[in-house]
């Protein structure tokens, strides 16, 4: 691979996850991001108590993301071959952590509208 382009990344992710699952994850991610922005505008800020509760759930997202990608790629921890593999694994874990944290914050904010603390 000579260049890393958006088209190349999309092709790789479609190969890993399958076209339907990949685009479903993209749409879901966009919907959660839009809902998060809506909540930030509606509440005029971030509620610290909701954020702390969301952060408590987030490690499950990090572990889940790593295990999900390893399942989809039919690989395991023994297949980690070098520093770039560790970096990719950490990026996947951070994405899962942040994704579940934001999703949890959105769900809690939509279900329980309270004054900001």
XYZ file of C-alpha atoms in Angstrom:
117
model
C 0.000 0.000 0.000
C 1.629 3.208 -1.199
C -0.937 5.698 0.105
C -3.422 5.744 2.938
C -6.588 7.329 1.591
C -10.151 7.478 2.855
C -11.226 5.105 0.099
C -8.591 2.603 1.145
C -9.666 2.776 4.777
C -13.320 2.286 3.847
C -12.420 -0.728 1.715
C -10.386 -2.268 4.543
C -13.139 -1.721 7.111
C -15.767 -3.128 4.735
C -13.574 -6.201 4.274
C -13.150 -6.668 8.024
C -16.729 -6.052 9.166
C -18.744 -6.632 6.012
C -20.429 -3.852 4.093
C -23.741 -3.937 5.957
C -22.286 -4.016 9.472
C -19.685 -1.350 8.690
C -22.192 1.145 7.306
C -24.659 0.343 10.107
C -21.922 1.207 12.628
C -21.158 4.445 10.756
C -24.830 5.484 10.742
C -25.205 4.571 14.425
C -22.103 6.594 15.298
C -23.382 9.624 13.410
C -26.778 9.387 15.118
C -25.167 9.207 18.569
C -22.910 12.182 17.735
C -25.900 14.242 16.573
C -27.838 13.295 19.714
C -24.850 14.298 21.875
C -24.594 17.688 20.165
C -28.358 18.157 20.590
C -28.071 17.434 24.321
C -25.144 19.829 24.706
C -27.174 22.587 23.055
C -30.382 21.738 24.928
C -28.709 21.579 28.349
C -26.216 24.369 27.579
C -23.338 22.310 28.900
C -22.260 19.003 30.341
C -23.623 17.629 33.586
C -20.695 16.470 35.699
C -22.717 13.862 37.578
C -23.980 12.287 34.338
C -20.486 12.371 32.890
C -18.996 10.613 35.906
C -21.640 7.873 35.717
C -20.963 7.490 32.005
C -17.220 7.242 32.674
C -17.834 4.379 35.092
C -19.405 2.320 32.283
C -16.807 3.266 29.652
C -14.143 0.610 30.453
C -16.658 -2.013 29.355
C -16.697 -0.289 25.964
C -12.902 -0.410 25.721
C -12.742 -4.137 26.447
C -15.775 -4.823 24.263
C -14.324 -2.953 21.285
C -11.032 -4.841 21.471
C -12.763 -8.222 21.780
C -15.215 -7.369 18.982
C -12.438 -6.429 16.553
C -10.435 -9.516 17.476
C -13.493 -11.676 16.873
C -14.221 -10.035 13.514
C -10.604 -10.444 12.371
C -10.265 -13.994 13.772
C -7.216 -12.986 15.779
C -6.150 -12.941 19.397
C -3.636 -11.364 21.712
C -1.008 -13.891 20.611
C -1.185 -12.398 17.103
C 0.174 -9.028 18.236
C 3.407 -8.741 16.312
C 4.891 -5.329 16.924
C 4.488 -1.789 18.154
C 1.987 -0.810 15.461
C -0.316 -3.647 16.529
C -0.225 -2.389 20.109
C -0.917 1.172 18.941
C -3.905 0.003 16.869
C -5.184 -2.002 19.850
C -4.924 1.059 22.112
C -6.715 3.246 19.535
C -9.521 0.655 19.304
C -9.804 0.568 23.100
C -9.920 4.380 23.338
C -12.586 4.509 20.617
C -14.676 1.925 22.480
C -14.186 3.779 25.767
C -15.246 7.138 24.331
C -18.051 5.642 22.252
C -19.731 3.885 25.157
C -19.164 6.887 27.427
C -20.907 9.230 24.979
C -23.691 6.711 24.306
C -24.292 6.285 28.042
C -24.327 10.056 28.571
C -26.827 10.493 25.717
C -29.144 7.758 26.978
C -29.054 9.060 30.536
C -29.651 12.636 29.385
C -32.591 11.676 27.197
C -34.209 9.536 29.892
C -33.632 11.810 32.893
C -33.739 15.499 32.153
C -32.603 17.345 35.265
C -30.941 20.635 35.966
C -27.199 20.744 35.405
C -25.054 20.277 38.499
